[in-house]
Amino acid sequence: MLRKLMKHEFRATGRIMLPLFLILLVTSVGANFSTRGLLETDNKFLDVLGVLLVMAFAIAIVGVCVMSMVVMVQRFYKNLLQDEGYVMMTLPVSVHQHIWSKLIVSAVWFALTLVVVCLACFIMAFDVGFVHQIAAGFRELFQEICRNLSAYYAINGTAVIVEFLVMCFVGCCAMCLQFYAALAIGHSRPNHKMAWSVLSFFAIQFIMQFLGGMGIVLLDESWFHHLLLGWTDNISGMASVHLGMVAMILGEVVVGAIFYVLTTWFLKKRLNLE
């Protein structure tokens, strides 16, 4: 059933995200033409047109990044907390499956947004001579890496990449769950649900900042701080990188788990669709 929910989510969100991606890629082509010729002419009309195309490209990047988050939060709001919620909550699907379908789809769209933005920037900067220089530089770099690469660095490099991807996925889920928890809390109220949701979101942010600050103060000069200082002379730089990545992943998992519990509890016990 989770697969069916994800399929439905991809269809619903794809109607918005795919056209936005196409617009971004089209504006990147226009920005490329601008930087390759329109901005270097003496014609005022072409000069203004070139500036407008570059501005449109910058606005498109910001718009796609913002809309990727807005669409994901809006889907949770409309699908579970508005009129659709009456139907969705009657399906033979658990609340956990509803949430996970939205989290996984959101993480996929965030990753695609990053890929499309990078592709658009590459298209905007595309120049045959420039690309040949970059390719030659990467070829030399790759050959140098292959000459000096050992099993130690190969394994650790792969592990760092995997850890980074896991951290990005968990971070995206934790970020979405903050919005989900705030909306679920706000829609447990009988009136002014959106106002309560906004208030809940800012309250959550305040509590997180407060607890984070208190945690830093309490850890300073604590036994754990001294333990970490003692480790610095006994572990390698690569081990420190792995330790830091794992610590950040665990921190995001804890934060995400807290918001996940809040979201599921309010959706199960306190949801008010009236």
PDB file of C-alpha atoms in Angstrom:
ATOM      1  CA  MET A   1       0.000   0.000   0.000  1.00  0.00           C
ATOM      2  CA  LEU A   2       2.931   2.330   0.661  1.00  0.00           C
ATOM      3  CA  ARG A   3       3.965   1.987  -2.970  1.00  0.00           C
ATOM      4  CA  LYS A   4       0.486   3.019  -4.132  1.00  0.00           C
ATOM      5  CA  LEU A   5       0.543   6.047  -1.851  1.00  0.00           C
ATOM      6  CA  MET A   6       3.955   7.064  -3.190  1.00  0.00           C
ATOM      7  CA  LYS A   7       2.740   6.654  -6.767  1.00  0.00           C
ATOM      8  CA  HIS A   8      -0.200   8.947  -5.996  1.00  0.00           C
ATOM      9  CA  GLU A   9       2.126  11.475  -4.351  1.00  0.00           C
ATOM     10  CA  PHE A  10       4.527  11.504  -7.294  1.00  0.00           C
ATOM     11  CA  ARG A  11       1.664  12.134  -9.694  1.00  0.00           C
ATOM     12  CA  ALA A  12       0.234  14.945  -7.577  1.00  0.00           C
ATOM     13  CA  THR A  13       3.541  16.706  -6.976  1.00  0.00           C
ATOM     14  CA  GLY A  14       4.972  15.993 -10.426  1.00  0.00           C
ATOM     15  CA  ARG A  15       2.277  18.136 -12.039  1.00  0.00           C
ATOM     16  CA  ILE A  16       3.864  21.129 -10.331  1.00  0.00           C
ATOM     17  CA  MET A  17       7.551  20.252 -10.033  1.00  0.00           C
ATOM     18  CA  LEU A  18       8.201  18.983 -13.562  1.00  0.00           C
ATOM     19  CA  PRO A  19       6.946  22.192 -15.267  1.00  0.00           C
ATOM     20  CA  LEU A  20       9.048  24.207 -12.818  1.00  0.00           C
ATOM     21  CA  PHE A  21      12.119  22.172 -13.730  1.00  0.00           C
ATOM     22  CA  LEU A  22      11.393  22.755 -17.425  1.00  0.00           C
ATOM     23  CA  ILE A  23      11.042  26.507 -16.869  1.00  0.00           C
ATOM     24  CA  LEU A  24      14.367  26.570 -15.016  1.00  0.00           C
ATOM     25  CA  LEU A  25      16.160  24.734 -17.822  1.00  0.00           C
ATOM     26  CA  VAL A  26      14.621  27.044 -20.456  1.00  0.00           C
ATOM     27  CA  THR A  27      15.697  30.150 -18.546  1.00  0.00           C
ATOM     28  CA  SER A  28      19.206  28.675 -18.216  1.00  0.00           C
ATOM     29  CA  VAL A  29      19.409  28.458 -22.020  1.00  0.00           C
ATOM     30  CA  GLY A  30      18.276  32.081 -22.266  1.00  0.00           C
ATOM     31  CA  ALA A  31      20.850  33.119 -19.668  1.00  0.00           C
ATOM     32  CA  ASN A  32      23.519  31.290 -21.667  1.00  0.00           C
ATOM     33  CA  PHE A  33      22.618  33.262 -24.810  1.00  0.00           C
ATOM     34  CA  SER A  34      22.749  36.444 -22.760  1.00  0.00           C
ATOM     35  CA  THR A  35      26.236  35.827 -21.369  1.00  0.00           C
ATOM     36  CA  ARG A  36      27.485  34.675 -24.785  1.00  0.00           C
ATOM     37  CA  GLY A  37      26.350  37.639 -26.869  1.00  0.00           C
ATOM     38  CA  LEU A  38      23.363  39.741 -25.836  1.00  0.00           C
ATOM     39  CA  LEU A  39      25.194  41.557 -23.048  1.00  0.00           C
ATOM     40  CA  GLU A  40      28.139  42.388 -25.331  1.00  0.00           C
ATOM     41  CA  THR A  41      26.184  44.209 -28.055  1.00  0.00           C
ATOM     42  CA  ASP A  42      25.652  47.957 -28.451  1.00  0.00           C
ATOM     43  CA  ASN A  43      21.935  47.473 -29.052  1.00  0.00           C
ATOM     44  CA  LYS A  44      20.053  48.762 -26.011  1.00  0.00           C
ATOM     45  CA  PHE A  45      17.095  46.452 -26.588  1.00  0.00           C
ATOM     46  CA  LEU A  46      19.285  43.333 -26.733  1.00  0.00           C
ATOM     47  CA  ASP A  47      21.254  44.548 -23.725  1.00  0.00           C
ATOM     48  CA  VAL A  48      18.074  44.955 -21.651  1.00  0.00           C
ATOM     49  CA  LEU A  49      16.775  41.616 -22.912  1.00  0.00           C
ATOM     50  CA  GLY A  50      20.005  39.939 -21.827  1.00  0.00           C
ATOM     51  CA  VAL A  51      19.777  41.417 -18.343  1.00  0.00           C
ATOM     52  CA  LEU A  52      16.141  40.311 -18.043  1.00  0.00           C
ATOM     53  CA  LEU A  53      17.007  36.760 -19.098  1.00  0.00           C
ATOM     54  CA  VAL A  54      19.789  36.529 -16.504  1.00  0.00           C
ATOM     55  CA  MET A  55      17.430  37.879 -13.830  1.00  0.00           C
ATOM     56  CA  ALA A  56      14.765  35.383 -14.894  1.00  0.00           C
ATOM     57  CA  PHE A  57      17.305  32.569 -14.482  1.00  0.00           C
ATOM     58  CA  ALA A  58      18.240  33.713 -10.966  1.00  0.00           C
ATOM     59  CA  ILE A  59      14.572  34.068 -10.003  1.00  0.00           C
ATOM     60  CA  ALA A  60      13.823  30.625 -11.444  1.00  0.00           C
ATOM     61  CA  ILE A  61      16.519  29.018  -9.279  1.00  0.00           C
ATOM     62  CA  VAL A  62      15.151  30.636  -6.128  1.00  0.00           C
ATOM     63  CA  GLY A  63      11.583  29.831  -7.151  1.00  0.00           C
ATOM     64  CA  VAL A  64      12.272  26.146  -7.777  1.00  0.00           C
ATOM     65  CA  CYS A  65      14.116  25.745  -4.460  1.00  0.00           C
ATOM     66  CA  VAL A  66      11.361  27.495  -2.508  1.00  0.00           C
ATOM     67  CA  MET A  67       8.525  25.736  -4.326  1.00  0.00           C
ATOM     68  CA  SER A  68      10.064  22.306  -3.723  1.00  0.00           C
ATOM     69  CA  MET A  69       9.536  22.892  -0.001  1.00  0.00           C
ATOM     70  CA  VAL A  70       6.194  24.674  -0.357  1.00  0.00           C
ATOM     71  CA  VAL A  71       4.717  21.905  -2.513  1.00  0.00           C
ATOM     72  CA  MET A  72       5.788  19.174  -0.103  1.00  0.00           C
ATOM     73  CA  VAL A  73       4.287  20.948   2.902  1.00  0.00           C
ATOM     74  CA  GLN A  74       1.162  21.869   0.933  1.00  0.00           C
ATOM     75  CA  ARG A  75       0.613  18.226  -0.029  1.00  0.00           C
ATOM     76  CA  PHE A  76       0.635  17.194   3.625  1.00  0.00           C
ATOM     77  CA  TYR A  77      -1.753  20.016   4.479  1.00  0.00           C
ATOM     78  CA  LYS A  78      -4.252  19.464   1.675  1.00  0.00           C
ATOM     79  CA  ASN A  79      -4.075  15.670   1.612  1.00  0.00           C
ATOM     80  CA  LEU A  80      -4.427  14.960   5.325  1.00  0.00           C
ATOM     81  CA  LEU A  81      -5.689  18.092   7.067  1.00  0.00           C
ATOM     82  CA  GLN A  82      -8.309  19.474   4.682  1.00  0.00           C
ATOM     83  CA  ASP A  83     -11.294  17.911   2.932  1.00  0.00           C
ATOM     84  CA  GLU A  84      -9.172  15.147   1.393  1.00  0.00           C
ATOM     85  CA  GLY A  85      -8.335  14.059   4.912  1.00  0.00           C
ATOM     86  CA  TYR A  86     -11.838  12.627   5.385  1.00  0.00           C
ATOM     87  CA  VAL A  87     -11.155  10.207   2.528  1.00  0.00           C
ATOM     88  CA  MET A  88      -7.473   9.517   3.231  1.00  0.00           C
ATOM     89  CA  MET A  89      -8.080   8.645   6.874  1.00  0.00           C
ATOM     90  CA  THR A  90     -10.728   6.076   5.897  1.00  0.00           C
ATOM     91  CA  LEU A  91      -8.332   4.142   3.657  1.00  0.00           C
ATOM     92  CA  PRO A  92      -6.902   0.853   4.968  1.00  0.00           C
ATOM     93  CA  VAL A  93      -3.591   2.619   5.494  1.00  0.00           C
ATOM     94  CA  SER A  94      -1.850   3.497   8.729  1.00  0.00           C
ATOM     95  CA  VAL A  95      -0.808   7.008   9.665  1.00  0.00           C
ATOM     96  CA  HIS A  96       2.784   5.845   9.495  1.00  0.00           C
ATOM     97  CA  GLN A  97       2.382   4.873   5.836  1.00  0.00           C
ATOM     98  CA  HIS A  98       0.813   8.241   5.041  1.00  0.00           C
ATOM     99  CA  ILE A  99       3.738  10.077   6.600  1.00  0.00           C
ATOM    100  CA  TRP A 100       6.456   7.869   5.117  1.00  0.00           C
ATOM    101  CA  SER A 101       5.011   8.157   1.625  1.00  0.00           C
ATOM    102  CA  LYS A 102       5.220  11.936   1.868  1.00  0.00           C
ATOM    103  CA  LEU A 103       8.684  11.905   3.435  1.00  0.00           C
ATOM    104  CA  ILE A 104      10.172   9.632   0.777  1.00  0.00           C
ATOM    105  CA  VAL A 105       8.575  11.550  -2.092  1.00  0.00           C
ATOM    106  CA  SER A 106       9.729  14.852  -0.578  1.00  0.00           C
ATOM    107  CA  ALA A 107      13.314  13.607  -0.252  1.00  0.00           C
ATOM    108  CA  VAL A 108      13.295  12.446  -3.888  1.00  0.00           C
ATOM    109  CA  TRP A 109      12.044  15.832  -5.131  1.00  0.00           C
ATOM    110  CA  PHE A 110      14.637  17.659  -3.007  1.00  0.00           C
ATOM    111  CA  ALA A 111      17.384  15.518  -4.565  1.00  0.00           C
ATOM    112  CA  LEU A 112      16.009  16.114  -8.077  1.00  0.00           C
ATOM    113  CA  THR A 113      15.827  19.841  -7.374  1.00  0.00           C
ATOM    114  CA  LEU A 114      19.522  19.866  -6.490  1.00  0.00           C
ATOM    115  CA  VAL A 115      20.386  17.904  -9.642  1.00  0.00           C
ATOM    116  CA  VAL A 116      18.289  20.156 -11.907  1.00  0.00           C
ATOM    117  CA  VAL A 117      19.729  23.345 -10.377  1.00  0.00           C
ATOM    118  CA  CYS A 118      23.273  22.047 -10.956  1.00  0.00           C
ATOM    119  CA  LEU A 119      22.359  21.076 -14.521  1.00  0.00           C
ATOM    120  CA  ALA A 120      20.830  24.508 -15.144  1.00  0.00           C
ATOM    121  CA  CYS A 121      23.957  26.242 -13.860  1.00  0.00           C
ATOM    122  CA  PHE A 122      26.067  24.055 -16.138  1.00  0.00           C
ATOM    123  CA  ILE A 123      23.877  24.932 -19.135  1.00  0.00           C
ATOM    124  CA  MET A 124      24.065  28.636 -18.299  1.00  0.00           C
ATOM    125  CA  ALA A 125      27.877  28.498 -18.115  1.00  0.00           C
ATOM    126  CA  PHE A 126      28.254  26.153 -21.087  1.00  0.00           C
ATOM    127  CA  ASP A 127      30.953  27.110 -23.557  1.00  0.00           C
ATOM    128  CA  VAL A 128      32.733  24.682 -25.865  1.00  0.00           C
ATOM    129  CA  GLY A 129      36.237  25.921 -25.090  1.00  0.00           C
ATOM    130  CA  PHE A 130      35.433  26.282 -21.403  1.00  0.00           C
ATOM    131  CA  VAL A 131      34.024  22.749 -21.242  1.00  0.00           C
ATOM    132  CA  HIS A 132      37.119  21.335 -22.956  1.00  0.00           C
ATOM    133  CA  GLN A 133      39.331  23.025 -20.361  1.00  0.00           C
ATOM    134  CA  ILE A 134      37.224  21.646 -17.500  1.00  0.00           C
ATOM    135  CA  ALA A 135      37.223  18.162 -19.050  1.00  0.00           C
ATOM    136  CA  ALA A 136      41.009  18.267 -19.447  1.00  0.00           C
ATOM    137  CA  GLY A 137      41.398  19.394 -15.833  1.00  0.00           C
ATOM    138  CA  PHE A 138      39.128  16.628 -14.566  1.00  0.00           C
ATOM    139  CA  ARG A 139      40.977  14.082 -16.706  1.00  0.00           C
ATOM    140  CA  GLU A 140      44.308  15.087 -15.183  1.00  0.00           C
ATOM    141  CA  LEU A 141      42.806  15.093 -11.694  1.00  0.00           C
ATOM    142  CA  PHE A 142      41.291  11.644 -12.223  1.00  0.00           C
ATOM    143  CA  GLN A 143      44.606  10.262 -13.512  1.00  0.00           C
ATOM    144  CA  GLU A 144      46.448  11.707 -10.508  1.00  0.00           C
ATOM    145  CA  ILE A 145      43.881  10.234  -8.130  1.00  0.00           C
ATOM    146  CA  CYS A 146      44.190   6.836  -9.789  1.00  0.00           C
ATOM    147  CA  ARG A 147      47.968   6.938  -9.428  1.00  0.00           C
ATOM    148  CA  ASN A 148      47.817   7.747  -5.724  1.00  0.00           C
ATOM    149  CA  LEU A 149      44.630   5.952  -4.814  1.00  0.00           C
ATOM    150  CA  SER A 150      44.913   3.136  -2.330  1.00  0.00           C
ATOM    151  CA  ALA A 151      42.338   0.781  -0.908  1.00  0.00           C
ATOM    152  CA  TYR A 152      42.309   2.797   2.312  1.00  0.00           C
ATOM    153  CA  TYR A 153      41.271   6.046   0.640  1.00  0.00           C
ATOM    154  CA  ALA A 154      38.923   4.295  -1.779  1.00  0.00           C
ATOM    155  CA  ILE A 155      36.979   2.638   1.017  1.00  0.00           C
ATOM    156  CA  ASN A 156      36.933   5.721   3.219  1.00  0.00           C
ATOM    157  CA  GLY A 157      35.994   8.005   0.329  1.00  0.00           C
ATOM    158  CA  THR A 158      33.068   5.762  -0.572  1.00  0.00           C
ATOM    159  CA  ALA A 159      32.009   5.646   3.082  1.00  0.00           C
ATOM    160  CA  VAL A 160      32.083   9.451   3.348  1.00  0.00           C
ATOM    161  CA  ILE A 161      29.927   9.790   0.228  1.00  0.00           C
ATOM    162  CA  VAL A 162      27.410   7.280   1.589  1.00  0.00           C
ATOM    163  CA  GLU A 163      27.373   9.035   4.972  1.00  0.00           C
ATOM    164  CA  PHE A 164      26.828  12.392   3.282  1.00  0.00           C
ATOM    165  CA  LEU A 165      23.901  11.053   1.231  1.00  0.00           C
ATOM    166  CA  VAL A 166      22.351   9.494   4.337  1.00  0.00           C
ATOM    167  CA  MET A 167      22.802  12.771   6.221  1.00  0.00           C
ATOM    168  CA  CYS A 168      21.089  14.710   3.410  1.00  0.00           C
ATOM    169  CA  PHE A 169      18.163  12.261   3.305  1.00  0.00           C
ATOM    170  CA  VAL A 170      17.694  12.258   7.095  1.00  0.00           C
ATOM    171  CA  GLY A 171      18.066  16.064   7.171  1.00  0.00           C
ATOM    172  CA  CYS A 172      15.374  16.512   4.511  1.00  0.00           C
ATOM    173  CA  CYS A 173      13.032  14.196   6.413  1.00  0.00           C
ATOM    174  CA  ALA A 174      13.680  16.013   9.709  1.00  0.00           C
ATOM    175  CA  MET A 175      13.030  19.382   8.045  1.00  0.00           C
ATOM    176  CA  CYS A 176       9.727  18.181   6.582  1.00  0.00           C
ATOM    177  CA  LEU A 177       8.693  16.646   9.887  1.00  0.00           C
ATOM    178  CA  GLN A 178       9.096  20.007  11.619  1.00  0.00           C
ATOM    179  CA  PHE A 179       6.441  21.461   9.328  1.00  0.00           C
ATOM    180  CA  TYR A 180       4.290  18.333   9.608  1.00  0.00           C
ATOM    181  CA  ALA A 181       4.386  18.432  13.406  1.00  0.00           C
ATOM    182  CA  ALA A 182       3.479  22.127  13.502  1.00  0.00           C
ATOM    183  CA  LEU A 183       0.538  21.580  11.129  1.00  0.00           C
ATOM    184  CA  ALA A 184      -0.652  18.516  13.042  1.00  0.00           C
ATOM    185  CA  ILE A 185      -0.514  20.406  16.350  1.00  0.00           C
ATOM    186  CA  GLY A 186      -2.316  23.428  14.914  1.00  0.00           C
ATOM    187  CA  HIS A 187      -5.070  21.304  13.370  1.00  0.00           C
ATOM    188  CA  SER A 188      -5.840  19.710  16.696  1.00  0.00           C
ATOM    189  CA  ARG A 189      -7.427  22.991  17.725  1.00  0.00           C
ATOM    190  CA  PRO A 190     -11.129  23.677  17.086  1.00  0.00           C
ATOM    191  CA  ASN A 191     -10.622  27.140  15.568  1.00  0.00           C
ATOM    192  CA  HIS A 192      -7.949  29.243  13.834  1.00  0.00           C
ATOM    193  CA  LYS A 193      -6.025  26.127  12.829  1.00  0.00           C
ATOM    194  CA  MET A 194      -3.488  27.825  10.537  1.00  0.00           C
ATOM    195  CA  ALA A 195      -2.773  30.521  13.109  1.00  0.00           C
ATOM    196  CA  TRP A 196      -2.106  27.822  15.700  1.00  0.00           C
ATOM    197  CA  SER A 197       0.074  25.947  13.172  1.00  0.00           C
ATOM    198  CA  VAL A 198       2.234  29.021  12.554  1.00  0.00           C
ATOM    199  CA  LEU A 199       2.487  29.663  16.287  1.00  0.00           C
ATOM    200  CA  SER A 200       3.424  26.010  16.857  1.00  0.00           C
ATOM    201  CA  PHE A 201       6.155  26.209  14.214  1.00  0.00           C
ATOM    202  CA  PHE A 202       7.782  29.240  15.816  1.00  0.00           C
ATOM    203  CA  ALA A 203       7.420  27.655  19.254  1.00  0.00           C
ATOM    204  CA  ILE A 204       9.176  24.540  17.972  1.00  0.00           C
ATOM    205  CA  GLN A 205      11.994  26.650  16.516  1.00  0.00           C
ATOM    206  CA  PHE A 206      12.390  28.541  19.789  1.00  0.00           C
ATOM    207  CA  ILE A 207      12.508  25.317  21.822  1.00  0.00           C
ATOM    208  CA  MET A 208      15.069  23.792  19.451  1.00  0.00           C
ATOM    209  CA  GLN A 209      17.303  26.860  19.599  1.00  0.00           C
ATOM    210  CA  PHE A 210      16.982  27.014  23.385  1.00  0.00           C
ATOM    211  CA  LEU A 211      17.791  23.328  23.878  1.00  0.00           C
ATOM    212  CA  GLY A 212      20.664  23.546  21.395  1.00  0.00           C
ATOM    213  CA  GLY A 213      22.152  26.522  23.231  1.00  0.00           C
ATOM    214  CA  MET A 214      21.724  24.857  26.593  1.00  0.00           C
ATOM    215  CA  GLY A 215      23.334  21.684  25.253  1.00  0.00           C
ATOM    216  CA  ILE A 216      26.405  23.617  24.089  1.00  0.00           C
ATOM    217  CA  VAL A 217      26.705  25.388  27.440  1.00  0.00           C
ATOM    218  CA  LEU A 218      26.350  22.157  29.442  1.00  0.00           C
ATOM    219  CA  LEU A 219      28.830  20.248  27.265  1.00  0.00           C
ATOM    220  CA  ASP A 220      31.456  22.954  27.591  1.00  0.00           C
ATOM    221  CA  GLU A 221      34.078  21.808  30.087  1.00  0.00           C
ATOM    222  CA  SER A 222      32.047  18.664  30.799  1.00  0.00           C
ATOM    223  CA  TRP A 223      33.464  15.137  31.004  1.00  0.00           C
ATOM    224  CA  PHE A 224      32.283  14.496  27.458  1.00  0.00           C
ATOM    225  CA  HIS A 225      34.138  17.574  26.222  1.00  0.00           C
ATOM    226  CA  HIS A 226      37.344  16.403  27.890  1.00  0.00           C
ATOM    227  CA  LEU A 227      36.796  12.917  26.473  1.00  0.00           C
ATOM    228  CA  LEU A 228      36.591  14.352  22.948  1.00  0.00           C
ATOM    229  CA  LEU A 229      39.730  16.405  23.520  1.00  0.00           C
ATOM    230  CA  GLY A 230      41.511  13.259  24.646  1.00  0.00           C
ATOM    231  CA  TRP A 231      40.480  11.458  21.500  1.00  0.00           C
ATOM    232  CA  THR A 232      41.913  14.095  19.176  1.00  0.00           C
ATOM    233  CA  ASP A 233      45.472  12.853  19.746  1.00  0.00           C
ATOM    234  CA  ASN A 234      44.538   9.194  19.351  1.00  0.00           C
ATOM    235  CA  ILE A 235      42.400   9.102  16.183  1.00  0.00           C
ATOM    236  CA  SER A 236      43.249   9.920  12.585  1.00  0.00           C
ATOM    237  CA  GLY A 237      41.776  12.725  10.532  1.00  0.00           C
ATOM    238  CA  MET A 238      39.642  10.330   8.477  1.00  0.00           C
ATOM    239  CA  ALA A 239      38.269   8.733  11.640  1.00  0.00           C
ATOM    240  CA  SER A 240      37.344  12.210  12.894  1.00  0.00           C
ATOM    241  CA  VAL A 241      35.437  12.851   9.679  1.00  0.00           C
ATOM    242  CA  HIS A 242      33.506   9.595  10.049  1.00  0.00           C
ATOM    243  CA  LEU A 243      32.805  10.335  13.704  1.00  0.00           C
ATOM    244  CA  GLY A 244      31.525  13.818  12.880  1.00  0.00           C
ATOM    245  CA  MET A 245      29.292  12.544  10.063  1.00  0.00           C
ATOM    246  CA  VAL A 246      27.830   9.785  12.221  1.00  0.00           C
ATOM    247  CA  ALA A 247      27.218  12.254  15.072  1.00  0.00           C
ATOM    248  CA  MET A 248      25.346  14.632  12.731  1.00  0.00           C
ATOM    249  CA  ILE A 249      23.287  11.766  11.310  1.00  0.00           C
ATOM    250  CA  LEU A 250      22.367  10.548  14.797  1.00  0.00           C
ATOM    251  CA  GLY A 251      21.463  14.092  15.842  1.00  0.00           C
ATOM    252  CA  GLU A 252      19.167  14.502  12.836  1.00  0.00           C
ATOM    253  CA  VAL A 253      17.639  11.075  13.500  1.00  0.00           C
ATOM    254  CA  VAL A 254      16.839  12.044  17.094  1.00  0.00           C
ATOM    255  CA  VAL A 255      15.306  15.371  16.057  1.00  0.00           C
ATOM    256  CA  GLY A 256      13.330  13.741  13.249  1.00  0.00           C
ATOM    257  CA  ALA A 257      12.119  10.969  15.559  1.00  0.00           C
ATOM    258  CA  ILE A 258      10.778  13.514  18.051  1.00  0.00           C
ATOM    259  CA  PHE A 259       8.818  15.353  15.362  1.00  0.00           C
ATOM    260  CA  TYR A 260       7.685  12.052  13.864  1.00  0.00           C
ATOM    261  CA  VAL A 261       6.224  10.945  17.194  1.00  0.00           C
ATOM    262  CA  LEU A 262       4.519  14.313  17.630  1.00  0.00           C
ATOM    263  CA  THR A 263       3.056  14.202  14.119  1.00  0.00           C
ATOM    264  CA  THR A 264       1.738  10.640  14.363  1.00  0.00           C
ATOM    265  CA  TRP A 265       0.291  11.158  17.838  1.00  0.00           C
ATOM    266  CA  PHE A 266      -1.599  14.320  16.918  1.00  0.00           C
ATOM    267  CA  LEU A 267      -2.867  12.782  13.661  1.00  0.00           C
ATOM    268  CA  LYS A 268      -4.073   9.661  15.479  1.00  0.00           C
ATOM    269  CA  LYS A 269      -5.420  11.148  18.695  1.00  0.00           C
ATOM    270  CA  ARG A 270      -6.098  14.846  18.253  1.00  0.00           C
ATOM    271  CA  LEU A 271      -6.834  15.516  14.566  1.00  0.00           C
ATOM    272  CA  ASN A 272      -9.803  17.837  14.121  1.00  0.00           C
ATOM    273  CA  LEU A 273     -11.063  17.960  10.502  1.00  0.00           C
ATOM    274  CA  GLU A 274     -14.197  19.965  11.281  1.00  0.00           C
TER     275      GLU A 274
END
